[in-house]
Structure formats: C-alpha cells, structure tokens
XYZ file of C-alpha atoms in Angstrom:
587
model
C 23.317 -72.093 60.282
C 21.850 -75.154 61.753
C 22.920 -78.801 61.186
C 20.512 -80.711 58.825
C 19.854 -84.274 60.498
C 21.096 -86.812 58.256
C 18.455 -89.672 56.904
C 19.014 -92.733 58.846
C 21.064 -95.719 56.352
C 18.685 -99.165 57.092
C 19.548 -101.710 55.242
C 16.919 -104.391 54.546
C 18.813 -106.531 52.032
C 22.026 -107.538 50.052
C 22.767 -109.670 46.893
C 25.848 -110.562 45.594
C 25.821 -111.877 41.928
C 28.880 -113.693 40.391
C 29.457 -113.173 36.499
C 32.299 -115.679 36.231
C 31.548 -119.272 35.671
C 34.814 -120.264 37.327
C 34.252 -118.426 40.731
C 31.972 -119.684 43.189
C 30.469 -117.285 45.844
C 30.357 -118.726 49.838
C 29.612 -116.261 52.293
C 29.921 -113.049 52.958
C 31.054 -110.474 56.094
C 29.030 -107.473 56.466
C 31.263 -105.167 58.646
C 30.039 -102.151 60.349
C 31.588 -99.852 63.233
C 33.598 -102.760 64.477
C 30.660 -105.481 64.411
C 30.777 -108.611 61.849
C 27.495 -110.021 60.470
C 27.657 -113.180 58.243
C 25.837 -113.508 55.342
C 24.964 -117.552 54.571
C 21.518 -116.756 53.166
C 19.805 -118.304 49.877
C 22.357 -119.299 47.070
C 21.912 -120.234 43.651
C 24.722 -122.521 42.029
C 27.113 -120.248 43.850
C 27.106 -117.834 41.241
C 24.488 -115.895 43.592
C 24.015 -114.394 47.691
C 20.976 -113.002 48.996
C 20.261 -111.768 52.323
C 17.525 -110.389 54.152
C 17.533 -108.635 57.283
C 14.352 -108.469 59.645
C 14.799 -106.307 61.372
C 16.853 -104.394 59.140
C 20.337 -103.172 59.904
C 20.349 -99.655 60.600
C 23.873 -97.355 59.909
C 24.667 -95.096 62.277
C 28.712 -94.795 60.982
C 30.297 -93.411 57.787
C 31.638 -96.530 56.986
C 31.227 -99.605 56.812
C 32.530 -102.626 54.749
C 31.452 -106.161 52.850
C 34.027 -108.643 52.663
C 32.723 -111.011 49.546
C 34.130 -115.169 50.166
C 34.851 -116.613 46.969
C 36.488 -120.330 45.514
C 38.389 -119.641 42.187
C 38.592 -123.189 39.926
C 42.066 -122.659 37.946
C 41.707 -124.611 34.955
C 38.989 -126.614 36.417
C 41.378 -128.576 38.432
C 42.718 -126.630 42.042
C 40.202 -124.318 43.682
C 41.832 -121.076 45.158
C 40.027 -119.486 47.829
C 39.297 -115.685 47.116
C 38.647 -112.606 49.112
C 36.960 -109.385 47.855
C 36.224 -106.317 49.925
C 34.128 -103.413 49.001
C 34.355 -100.371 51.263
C 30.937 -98.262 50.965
C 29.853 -95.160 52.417
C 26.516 -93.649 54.092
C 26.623 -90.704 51.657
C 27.433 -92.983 48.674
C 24.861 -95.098 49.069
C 22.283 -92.454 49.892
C 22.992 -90.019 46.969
C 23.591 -93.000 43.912
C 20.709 -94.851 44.965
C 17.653 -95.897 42.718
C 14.414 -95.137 44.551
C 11.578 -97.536 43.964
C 8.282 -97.527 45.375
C 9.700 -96.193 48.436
C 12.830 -98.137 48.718
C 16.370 -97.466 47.348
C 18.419 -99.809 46.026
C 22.387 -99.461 45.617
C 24.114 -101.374 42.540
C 28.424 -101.434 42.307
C 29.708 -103.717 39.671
C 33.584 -104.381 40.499
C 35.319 -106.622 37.861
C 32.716 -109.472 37.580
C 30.439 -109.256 40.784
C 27.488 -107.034 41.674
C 26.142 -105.939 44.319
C 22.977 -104.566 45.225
C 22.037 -103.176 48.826
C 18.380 -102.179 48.900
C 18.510 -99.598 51.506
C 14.731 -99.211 52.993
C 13.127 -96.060 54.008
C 10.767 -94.552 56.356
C 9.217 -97.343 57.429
C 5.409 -97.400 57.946
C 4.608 -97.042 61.360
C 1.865 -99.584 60.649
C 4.298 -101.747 59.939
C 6.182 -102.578 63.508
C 2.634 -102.895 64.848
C 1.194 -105.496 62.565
C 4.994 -107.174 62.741
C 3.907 -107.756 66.320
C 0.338 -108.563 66.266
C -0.809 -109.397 62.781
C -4.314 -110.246 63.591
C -7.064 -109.567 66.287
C -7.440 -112.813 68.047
C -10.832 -113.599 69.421
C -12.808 -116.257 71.020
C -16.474 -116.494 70.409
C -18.340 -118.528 73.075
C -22.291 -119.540 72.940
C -24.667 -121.959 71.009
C -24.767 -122.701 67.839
C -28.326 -120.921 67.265
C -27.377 -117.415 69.206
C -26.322 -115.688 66.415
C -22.848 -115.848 66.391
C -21.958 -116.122 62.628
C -24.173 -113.306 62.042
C -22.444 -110.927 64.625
C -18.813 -111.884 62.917
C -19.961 -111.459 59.564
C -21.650 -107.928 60.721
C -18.211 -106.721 62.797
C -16.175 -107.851 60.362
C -17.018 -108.133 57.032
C -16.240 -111.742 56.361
C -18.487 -114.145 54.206
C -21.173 -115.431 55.976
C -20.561 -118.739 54.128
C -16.742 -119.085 55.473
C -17.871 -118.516 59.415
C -20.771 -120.914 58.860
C -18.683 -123.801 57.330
C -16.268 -123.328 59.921
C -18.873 -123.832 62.859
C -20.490 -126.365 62.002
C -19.723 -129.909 63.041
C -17.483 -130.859 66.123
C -16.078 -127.416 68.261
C -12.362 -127.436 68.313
C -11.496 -124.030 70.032
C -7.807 -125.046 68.933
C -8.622 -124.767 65.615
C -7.488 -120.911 64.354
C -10.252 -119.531 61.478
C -8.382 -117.165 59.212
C -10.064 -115.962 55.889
C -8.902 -114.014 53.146
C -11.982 -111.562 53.188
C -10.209 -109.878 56.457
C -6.370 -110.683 56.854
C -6.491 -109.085 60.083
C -8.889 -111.060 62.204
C -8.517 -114.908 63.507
C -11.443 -116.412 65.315
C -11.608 -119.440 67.806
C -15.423 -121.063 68.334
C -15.662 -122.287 71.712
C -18.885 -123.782 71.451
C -21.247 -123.072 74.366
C -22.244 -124.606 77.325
C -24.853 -127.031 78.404
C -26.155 -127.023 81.861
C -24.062 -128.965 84.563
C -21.732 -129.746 81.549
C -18.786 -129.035 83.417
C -16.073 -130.482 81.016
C -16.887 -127.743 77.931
C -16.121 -125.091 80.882
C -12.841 -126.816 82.082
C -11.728 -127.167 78.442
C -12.700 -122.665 77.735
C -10.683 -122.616 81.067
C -7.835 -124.656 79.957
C -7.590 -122.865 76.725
C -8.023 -119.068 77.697
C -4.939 -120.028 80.289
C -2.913 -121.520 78.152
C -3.256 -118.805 75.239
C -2.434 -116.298 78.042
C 0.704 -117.613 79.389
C 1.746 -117.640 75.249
C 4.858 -114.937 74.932
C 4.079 -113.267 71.540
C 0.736 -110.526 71.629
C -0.055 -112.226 68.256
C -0.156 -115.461 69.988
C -2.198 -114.623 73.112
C -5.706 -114.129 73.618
C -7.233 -110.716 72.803
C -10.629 -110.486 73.852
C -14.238 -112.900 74.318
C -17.416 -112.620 73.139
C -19.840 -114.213 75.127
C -23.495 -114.786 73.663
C -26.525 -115.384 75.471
C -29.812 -115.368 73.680
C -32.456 -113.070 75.258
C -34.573 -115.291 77.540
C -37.910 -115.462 77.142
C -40.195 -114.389 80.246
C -39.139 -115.577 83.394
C -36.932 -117.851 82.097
C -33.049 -118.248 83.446
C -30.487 -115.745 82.005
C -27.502 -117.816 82.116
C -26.909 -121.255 82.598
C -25.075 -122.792 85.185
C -22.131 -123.526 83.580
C -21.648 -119.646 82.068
C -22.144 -118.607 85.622
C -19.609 -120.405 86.680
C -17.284 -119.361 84.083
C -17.753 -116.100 84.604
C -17.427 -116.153 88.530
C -14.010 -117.959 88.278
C -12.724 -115.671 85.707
C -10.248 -113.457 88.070
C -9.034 -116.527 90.072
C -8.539 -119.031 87.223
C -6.908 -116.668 84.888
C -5.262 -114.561 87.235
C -5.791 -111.389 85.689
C -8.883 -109.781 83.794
C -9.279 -110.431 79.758
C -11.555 -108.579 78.409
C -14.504 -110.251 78.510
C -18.034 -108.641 77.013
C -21.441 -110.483 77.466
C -23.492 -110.240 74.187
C -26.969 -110.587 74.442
C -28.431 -111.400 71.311
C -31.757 -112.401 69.557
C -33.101 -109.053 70.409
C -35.581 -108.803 67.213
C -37.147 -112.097 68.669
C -37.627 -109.954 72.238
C -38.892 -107.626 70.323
C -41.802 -109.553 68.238
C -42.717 -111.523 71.360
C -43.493 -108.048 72.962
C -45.550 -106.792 69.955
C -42.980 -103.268 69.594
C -43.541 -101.501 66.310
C -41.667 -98.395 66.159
C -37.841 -99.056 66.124
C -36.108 -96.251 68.551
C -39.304 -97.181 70.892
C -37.781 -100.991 70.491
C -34.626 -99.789 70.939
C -34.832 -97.956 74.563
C -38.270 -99.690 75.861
C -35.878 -103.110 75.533
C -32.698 -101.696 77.042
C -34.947 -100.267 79.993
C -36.648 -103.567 80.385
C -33.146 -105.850 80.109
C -31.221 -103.759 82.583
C -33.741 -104.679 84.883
C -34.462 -108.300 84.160
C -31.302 -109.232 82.552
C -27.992 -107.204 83.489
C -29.040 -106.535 87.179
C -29.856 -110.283 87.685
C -26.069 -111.638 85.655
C -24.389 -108.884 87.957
C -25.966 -110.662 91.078
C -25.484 -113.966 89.581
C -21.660 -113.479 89.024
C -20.892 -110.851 91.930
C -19.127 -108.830 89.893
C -19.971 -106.077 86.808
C -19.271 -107.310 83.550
C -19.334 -105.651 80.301
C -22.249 -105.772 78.236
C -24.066 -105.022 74.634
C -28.049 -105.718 73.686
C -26.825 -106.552 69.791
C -28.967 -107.185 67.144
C -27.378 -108.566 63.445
C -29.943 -107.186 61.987
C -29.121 -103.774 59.197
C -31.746 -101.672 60.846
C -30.079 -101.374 64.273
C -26.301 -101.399 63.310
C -25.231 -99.059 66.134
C -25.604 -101.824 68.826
C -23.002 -103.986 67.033
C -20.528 -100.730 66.700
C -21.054 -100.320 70.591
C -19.944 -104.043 70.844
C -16.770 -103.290 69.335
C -16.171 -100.343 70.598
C -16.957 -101.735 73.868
C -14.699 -104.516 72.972
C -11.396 -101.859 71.727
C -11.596 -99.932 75.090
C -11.065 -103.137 77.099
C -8.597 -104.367 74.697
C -6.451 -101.213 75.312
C -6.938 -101.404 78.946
C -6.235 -105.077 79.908
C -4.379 -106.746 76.185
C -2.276 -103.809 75.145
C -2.478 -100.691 73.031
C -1.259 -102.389 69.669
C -3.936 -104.959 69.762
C -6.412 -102.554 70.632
C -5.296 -100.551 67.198
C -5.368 -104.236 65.421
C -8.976 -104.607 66.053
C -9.548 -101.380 65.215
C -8.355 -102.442 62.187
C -9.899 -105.693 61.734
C -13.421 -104.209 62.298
C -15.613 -103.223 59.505
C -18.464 -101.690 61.315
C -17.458 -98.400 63.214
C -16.183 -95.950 61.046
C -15.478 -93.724 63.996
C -12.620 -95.946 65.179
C -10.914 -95.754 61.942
C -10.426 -92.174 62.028
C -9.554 -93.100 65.771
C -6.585 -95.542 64.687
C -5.510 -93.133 62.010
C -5.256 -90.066 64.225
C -3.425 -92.434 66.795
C -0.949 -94.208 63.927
C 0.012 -90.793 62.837
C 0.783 -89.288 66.024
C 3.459 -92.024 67.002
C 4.948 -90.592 63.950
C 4.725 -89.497 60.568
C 1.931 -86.856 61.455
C 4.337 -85.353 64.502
C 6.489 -82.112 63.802
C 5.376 -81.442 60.485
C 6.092 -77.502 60.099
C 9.887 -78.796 62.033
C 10.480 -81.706 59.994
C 12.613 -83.603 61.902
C 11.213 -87.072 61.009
C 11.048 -86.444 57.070
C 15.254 -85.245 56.644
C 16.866 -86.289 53.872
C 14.099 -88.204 52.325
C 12.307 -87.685 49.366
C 9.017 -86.225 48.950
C 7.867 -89.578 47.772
C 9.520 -91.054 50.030
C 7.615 -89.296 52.860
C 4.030 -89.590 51.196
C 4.814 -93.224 50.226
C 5.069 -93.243 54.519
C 2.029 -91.720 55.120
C 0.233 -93.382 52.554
C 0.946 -96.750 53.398
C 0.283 -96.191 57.315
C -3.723 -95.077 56.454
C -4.389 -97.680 53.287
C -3.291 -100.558 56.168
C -5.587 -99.035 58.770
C -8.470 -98.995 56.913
C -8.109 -102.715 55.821
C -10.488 -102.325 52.972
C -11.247 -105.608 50.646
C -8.280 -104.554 47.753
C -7.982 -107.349 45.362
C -5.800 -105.626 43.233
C -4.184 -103.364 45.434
C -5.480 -100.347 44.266
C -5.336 -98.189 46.635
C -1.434 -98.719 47.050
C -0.999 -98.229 43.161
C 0.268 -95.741 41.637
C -2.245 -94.404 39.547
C -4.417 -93.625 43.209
C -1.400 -91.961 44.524
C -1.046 -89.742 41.037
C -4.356 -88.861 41.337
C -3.397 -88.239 44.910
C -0.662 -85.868 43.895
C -3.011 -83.969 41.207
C -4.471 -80.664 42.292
C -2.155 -80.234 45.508
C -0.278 -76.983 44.523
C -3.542 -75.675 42.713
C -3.692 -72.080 44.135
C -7.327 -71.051 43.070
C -8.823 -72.848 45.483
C -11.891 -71.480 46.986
C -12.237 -69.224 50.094
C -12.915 -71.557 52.912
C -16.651 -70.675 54.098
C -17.577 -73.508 55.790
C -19.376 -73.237 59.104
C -18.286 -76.035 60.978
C -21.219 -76.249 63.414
C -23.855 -76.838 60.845
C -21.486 -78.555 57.915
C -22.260 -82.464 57.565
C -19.328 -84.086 55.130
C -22.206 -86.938 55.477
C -24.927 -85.855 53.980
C -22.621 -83.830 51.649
C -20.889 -86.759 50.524
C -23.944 -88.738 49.794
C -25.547 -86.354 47.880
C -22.503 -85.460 45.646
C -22.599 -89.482 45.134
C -26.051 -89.617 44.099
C -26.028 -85.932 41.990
C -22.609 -87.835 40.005
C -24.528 -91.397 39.478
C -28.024 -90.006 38.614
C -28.489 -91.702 34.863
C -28.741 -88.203 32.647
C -25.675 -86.640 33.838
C -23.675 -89.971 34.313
C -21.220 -89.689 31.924
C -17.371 -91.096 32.851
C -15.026 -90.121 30.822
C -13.156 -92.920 28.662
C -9.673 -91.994 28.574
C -6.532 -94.047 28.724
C -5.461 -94.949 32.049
C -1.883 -93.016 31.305
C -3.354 -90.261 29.680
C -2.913 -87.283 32.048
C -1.492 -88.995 34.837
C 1.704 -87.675 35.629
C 3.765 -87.500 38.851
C 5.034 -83.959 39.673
C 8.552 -83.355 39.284
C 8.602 -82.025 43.011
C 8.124 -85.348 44.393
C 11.747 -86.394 43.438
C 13.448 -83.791 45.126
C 14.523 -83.785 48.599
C 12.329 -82.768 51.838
C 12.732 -79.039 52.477
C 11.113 -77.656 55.750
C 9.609 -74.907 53.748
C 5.738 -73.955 53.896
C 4.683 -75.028 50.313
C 6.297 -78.507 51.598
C 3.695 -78.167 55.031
C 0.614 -77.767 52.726
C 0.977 -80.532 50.425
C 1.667 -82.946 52.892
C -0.798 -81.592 55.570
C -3.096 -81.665 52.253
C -2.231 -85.138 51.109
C -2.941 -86.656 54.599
C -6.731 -85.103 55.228
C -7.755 -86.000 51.245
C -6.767 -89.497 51.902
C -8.425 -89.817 54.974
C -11.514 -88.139 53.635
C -11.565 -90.532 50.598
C -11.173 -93.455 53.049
C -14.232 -92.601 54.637
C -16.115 -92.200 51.601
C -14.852 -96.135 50.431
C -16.288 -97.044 53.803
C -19.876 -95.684 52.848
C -19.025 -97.617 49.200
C -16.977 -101.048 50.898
C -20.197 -102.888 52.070
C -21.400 -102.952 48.664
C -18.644 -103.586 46.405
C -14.731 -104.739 46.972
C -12.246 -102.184 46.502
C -11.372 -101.510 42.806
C -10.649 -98.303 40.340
C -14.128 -97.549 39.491
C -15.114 -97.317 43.133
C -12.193 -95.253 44.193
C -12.723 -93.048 41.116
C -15.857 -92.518 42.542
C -14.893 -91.785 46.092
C -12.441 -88.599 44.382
C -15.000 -87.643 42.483
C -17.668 -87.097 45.465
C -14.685 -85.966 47.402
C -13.611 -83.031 45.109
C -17.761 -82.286 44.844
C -18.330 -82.113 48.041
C -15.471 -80.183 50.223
C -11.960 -80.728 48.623
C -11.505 -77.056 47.198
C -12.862 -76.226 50.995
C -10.350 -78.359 52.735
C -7.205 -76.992 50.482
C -8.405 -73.751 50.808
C -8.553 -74.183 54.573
C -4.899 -75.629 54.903
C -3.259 -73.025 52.836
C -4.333 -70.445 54.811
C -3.329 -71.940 57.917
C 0.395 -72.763 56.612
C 1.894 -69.580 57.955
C 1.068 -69.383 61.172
C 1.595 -73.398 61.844
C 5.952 -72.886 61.714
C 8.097 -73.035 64.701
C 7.798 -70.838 67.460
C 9.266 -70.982 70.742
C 6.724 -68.521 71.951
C 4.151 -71.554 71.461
C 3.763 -74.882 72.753
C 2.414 -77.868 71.321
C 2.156 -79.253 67.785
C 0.081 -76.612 65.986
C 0.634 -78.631 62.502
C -0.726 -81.968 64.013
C -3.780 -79.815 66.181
C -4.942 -78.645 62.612
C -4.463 -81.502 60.588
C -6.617 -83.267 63.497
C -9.390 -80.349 63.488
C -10.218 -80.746 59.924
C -10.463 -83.874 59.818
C -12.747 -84.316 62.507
C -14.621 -81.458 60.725
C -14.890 -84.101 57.308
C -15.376 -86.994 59.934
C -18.959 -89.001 59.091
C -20.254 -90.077 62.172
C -20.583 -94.093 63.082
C -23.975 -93.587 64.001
C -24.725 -92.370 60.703
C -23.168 -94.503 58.522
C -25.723 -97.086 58.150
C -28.584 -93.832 56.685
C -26.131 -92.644 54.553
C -25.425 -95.738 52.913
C -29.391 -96.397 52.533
C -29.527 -93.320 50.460
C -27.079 -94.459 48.344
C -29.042 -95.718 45.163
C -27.546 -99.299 43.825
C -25.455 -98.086 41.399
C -22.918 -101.306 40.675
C -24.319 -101.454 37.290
C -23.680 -98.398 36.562
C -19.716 -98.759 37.610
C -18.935 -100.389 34.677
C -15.401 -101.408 33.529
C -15.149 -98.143 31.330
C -14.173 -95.824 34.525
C -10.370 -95.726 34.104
C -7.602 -93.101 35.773
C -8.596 -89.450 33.899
C-alpha cells in the first residue's frame, strides 16, 4: 500500500486574543524544528497579537510550538511577567480546522487566551506571479495627435476619458497612470519628439535606463510602443530625433527591450488613396507600406525592428491584437516569462492569448498530474476547485465590480450539473464545429423578445453546494471528471464574458447569461466528452506524458473562439442591455 503525501501546513497568520483585563499580551515566539520567529505585529491595548506572514511559513515538522509573552498586574500594583506555551501539531491543526473560502483557520482557547492560526491552502498559482509583477508596465512614445489614447483604450479596455486627462498638458514620463478600469496595466506617456529636439530623446534615454537598472520586474520597464503617423506621399517616415533613438537603442541600453514601431492613422492612408472595400484596404496598404515605409525605417535605423500597421478603428480590430501579440512574444523573449503572462492579462483585445495564459498558468500547476494527484493530497475538494478557480477568474481580468465571478453563487452554479450522468453522446465533429458561431446564436435564440423569459426565483432557492465538495481529495475517476469538467466549463464561460465584457461590466445577469448560452450550445457535449475519456486518462507506466492535461487542453482548444473572430461575433450580438434587467438572479 502506498504512502499518501501529506498536505503541506502554511501558515499565513496568527492572533492571540487576551480575555483578562489584568494580563497584557507582548510578544510572542513562534518555534518550529529548532528555528524562533518573533511575533511584534499589530496590538490592540495589549489585550490582542496579530501577525501576518508574507510569504507564509510553511511546516514541514510534526511539531512545532508558540510561546505566548504576557505582564500579569497583581492587584493593579506589581506587574509579573508571564509565559504561556502551546504545543500544536501538523495533524491537529489540519483535521480541527474551519475551512473558509479556501483557507482554514485553527481556534484553541486555553484558560483565558485564544488563538487562531489561519492555515492557507493551495495557493493560486496566479498568485506568486502577480506578487512579483502586479502590472504590465509600458511606455507609450509619439505625438499627441497619433492616436495613442485610442490604441490604449482599444488594447486595454480603459476609459477613454482617464487616458485623455492624463495626456494632456505637460509630459512627465515619471508620472505612473494606473486606473481602476484595468488593475493590471500602468502606463508612462513619453511625449514624442520634435525634429533636432535632442533633449526629449536624452530624457526617453535617461528614463528607459534608469527603469532598467530597477531590481524588482514590477519596477522595470516592460515593453514600448512607438507611434508614427502614416506619412503622407513622399513625405519623411521618421523624424530625426526617433531615428536616432532607435539607432542608439542596443548601445545606450545595453541590451534589447522590446521595442514595436506602431504605425498609425491608417484610415486617413486609406481615404487619401480613395480604397473602398476593407480586406482590399487592408492588404493593398500593407503591400504599399512595406515598401515605402518599413523598408525605408529598416535602412534608416540599420537594424529590423518590430512593427504593426494599427488602426483604432472597430472595423479592423485584428491589427491591434497583432500589436499585442507582437508585443507578448517580445516580452517573453527579452523582459521575462511572468511579465509576458501579465500583459497577457492586462490586455482586453486578443482573446486567443487568454486561453494562451490559462493553458500556461495551469500547466505550472494545478492542471499537471490530474488522474495521479499528487498536487491536490489532503485537500479538500473545495479546496482544490477554489485553486483552480481563482487562477482563471485572475487571468481573464474581466471588469468585476462586485466580484462575481469569485462568489459563491457562480461557483454553485459551477458545481451544478457536474455528476449529471445523462449527458449526451458526444457527436461533435471537431473539424467543422465552431463554439463561435454556436455561442452567438444560442445568445441571440435565449434574448430574442418572445421566448425571453428569466426566471424570478430567489437567489438561494436551489443553490446548494454538493456534499462531495467537503470531503477529502481521492485519486479516484469520478474525482478526474469533475475537476477535468469544472476547469473546461469555466474556461468556456470565460470566453463567452469576453464576447459580452465590451458591452457591459461583469455582473450576475451577464454571467447568467454566459451559462445559459454555454449549457445551449456544447456543455452536455463537453461532459459527455470528458466522461468518456476518464478511464483511459489513469496512470500507466506503459505511457508517457500527461494524458489528463493533453485532453483537458484538446477540448478546450476545440470550444476555443478564435481572436480573429471575435470582433463578427460580437456584431451579431443584438443590444440586449435592456433586456438584462435586475430580475435575472441565481436559479
């Protein structure tokens, strides 16, 4: 009989209350496997101790020790120092533990002091990532009339009023633009530069170095966006002052940055040369610019340097998702892979590269030896989709208000229907299935105004959580399904709020919606689909490789909707926000 792995103990916090007016509480020892940590965090009239540990302390013995410091005041005139030690152990603390919302938290009362140790679990994998890098920091050089504001508002979702009121007036590039509408983005406006105005260029310079030579990855420089207008005929691409930039790049900074050359204004180009028919704009203008435009910067700077033809205008969306996705690749070649996944994050354009961060985020991890489960030992069920969950919702960085989509009622709903064993045959062909199209028209069949009918029910009222998800993580193949289950349906709902997001912020009517098009269109398909993979995913030595994770990837890029479709899907989504009233409610 093999060994069962034990859960690792992390401990993320303590707090020591005092229920004795004459005892005052001063420190405290934490003591484990022959290592002292002192605990002189936040009190409160000494009658409390709190602590919290970033990163947390992690228990590998089976037994470890806090020694409490108190003063005694004997009849409120001599005060008696007092020592109190509590000896705790890994499987005491694991097995009378509380869980809440994915933590645990440990209460002992001895004579008249608690303590509490909140004991955290499976942390996200998201979560050491974003610890590190928090936000995709980039700098945004070029006039004020090249279109700038539009292409940030277009990448990444923020109001076009916030960018505009931060560029106008004097250019600071010190001065760090953050915004509530994306907590994962932080811009810096360099301003552009005039011809033979060769202080702006020393002060880029000055500023690109110095960001560089910064220790943290949140604190360095992650990428620049460069925007040139378009010229008109035979006028110069670049001015002086770019070109010189761009030549001295290497040798000032010492190493390359990714650095991508936007050409904008390409709807003006296109009017000045009389086009009509958009994919004829499209490649007759790329045709014409690599000739006129990219061959002559290459020559200009001596060197290649990456390049997109973008247009902020709806109709041609794909050239800003090549931006960023130019803009990723470089990030994960010259910054670093974490803030490469960060601005996959922070984007709000190419729905491809959210699947992309996803699939990535889950393989580090919590998507990795599934039909094994080595990584999910000891931990609850909920514990282990709390994990998952968590890692996706961040990824996807949707406009949540309320936090929805980390609420409980989305995770019930979540829960509902996993063990449901009619599910259909799976017959889908996945050559000629589009989850697109499908999607959309399950949206539009739901919404259409004489069968629109939501039901009004009480937000409680059939909304339980299944009694299984208590109960400890067995590697058993009923265990494989749900979770294999629960990760594709989430990801498939994420991509149908990303059809949804541009039009509306994130609340319980619109992901109400997004289940209901989701169980419409392919969710009986998908289940079906898993459960009759389950047996032939578990262990064997006969086969290499992760067959689990391989299948969990193939269906969902079978349900993947493709970036350069996102934009006609969405157009045939009729405006429907009246209709989402505030009488859809959890059914």
């Amino acid at each position: 009989m093999s060994h069962r792995p034990t859960p690792p103990l992390c401990i993320s916090s303590i707090g020591i209350t005092i229920h004795d007016p004459k005892r005052r509480v001063e420190f405290a020892e934490l003591k484990i496997g022959g290592h002292t940590r002192g605990l002189h965090g936040d009190s409160v009239a000494g009658m409390t101790l709190s602590a919290t540990f970033d990163p947390v302390v992690e228990v590998i013995v089976d037994q470890f020790s806090l020694s409490v410091h108190c003063r005694h005041n004997i009849m409120g005139l001599i005060s008696q120092k007092k020592l109190v030690d509590l000896s705790f152990t890994r499987d005491k603390l694991l097995h009378r533990s509380v869980n809440r919302d994915g933590k645990r938290e440990f209460h002992e009362t001895q004579g008249k002091m608690t303590i509490v140790v909140e004991i955290w679990q499976l942390r996200s994998t998201v979560d050491a990532i974003v610890r590190a890098c928090p936000r995709f920091r980039l700098l945004v050089l070029g006039q004020t009339d090249v279109e700038k504001s539009a292409l940030i508002q277009h990448a990444f979702k923020i109001n076009d009023g916030h960018i505009s009121k931060h560029m106008r007036g004097d250019i600071d590039i010190n001065k760090q633009f953050f915004t509530t509408d994306n907590s994962k983005f932080v811009l810096h406006d360099g301003g552009g530069f005039e011809s033979g105005d060769s202080n702006s260029v020393s002060i880029v310079k000055d500023f690109i170095v110095r960001r560089l030579e910064m220790p943290d990855l949140e604190d360095t420089l992650h990428a620049i966006w460069l925007c040139v207008p378009i010229p008109y005929i035979k006028e110069c691409l670049v001015e002086s002052g770019v070109q010189d930039f761009l030549r001295s790049r290497k040798q000032v900074l010492g190493r390359d940055i990714p650095i991508v050359v936007v050409l904008t204004q390409l709807d003006l180009y296109d009017s000045q040369h009389n086009a009509t028919e958009t994919g004829q704009i499209l490649e007759d203008t790329k045709k014409t610019l690599r000739q006129s435009c990219v061959e002559s910067l290459t020559a200009a700077v001596d060197s290649e340097i990456p390049h997109i033809v973008v247009s902020a205008e709806d109709t041609i969306e794909d050239t800003v998702q090549q931006l960023v996705d130019v803009t990723t690749t470089n990030v994960d070649r010259y910054v670093a892979a974490e803030a490469a996944l960060i601005a996959m994050m922070a984007q709000q354009v190419d729905i491809g590269l959210k699947i992309k961060a996803s699939i990535v985020i889950g393989k580090k991890r919590h998507w990795k030896c599934l039909a094994a489960g080595a990584n999910f030992m000891g931990y609850t069920m909920w514990e282990c989709l709390s994990a998952i969950h968590a890692d996706i919702i961040v990824i996807w960085n949707f406009d949540d208000p309320h936090q929805d989509l980390l609420g409980l009622e989305f995770k019930q709903l979540l829960l509902r229907g996993l063990d449901n064993d009619n599910q259909l045959p799976d017959t889908t062909n996945a050559s000629d299935f589009d989850f697109g199209l499908t999607v959309v028209s399950a949206i539009v069949d739901i919404l259409t105004p004489h069968e629109f009918a939501p039901s009004l029910v009480s937000t409680t009222t059939g909304v339980v959580t299944p009694g299984w998800v208590h109960e400890i993580y067995q590697p058993t193949n009923i265990t494989l399904s749900r979770i294999m289950t629960y990760i594709v349906d989430l990801t498939c709902i994420m991509q149908i709020l990303f059809l949804l997001a541009p039009k509306w912020s994130i609340s319980s009517p619109v992901i109400k919606l997004a289940m209901m098009a989701y169980d419409a269109a392919s969710k009986s398909h998908v289940h079906a689909a898993i459960q009759s993979s389950v047996p032939s995913l578990v262990p064997d030595a006969r086969f290499k490789g992760d067959r689990a994770l391989n299948r969990i990837i193939e269906l969902i890029e079978q349900h993947s909707i493709k970036a350069s479709k996102a934009q006609d899907l969405r157009a045939k989504i009729i405006d429907v926000q009246r209709q989402l009233d505030d009488e859809w409610v959890w059914v």
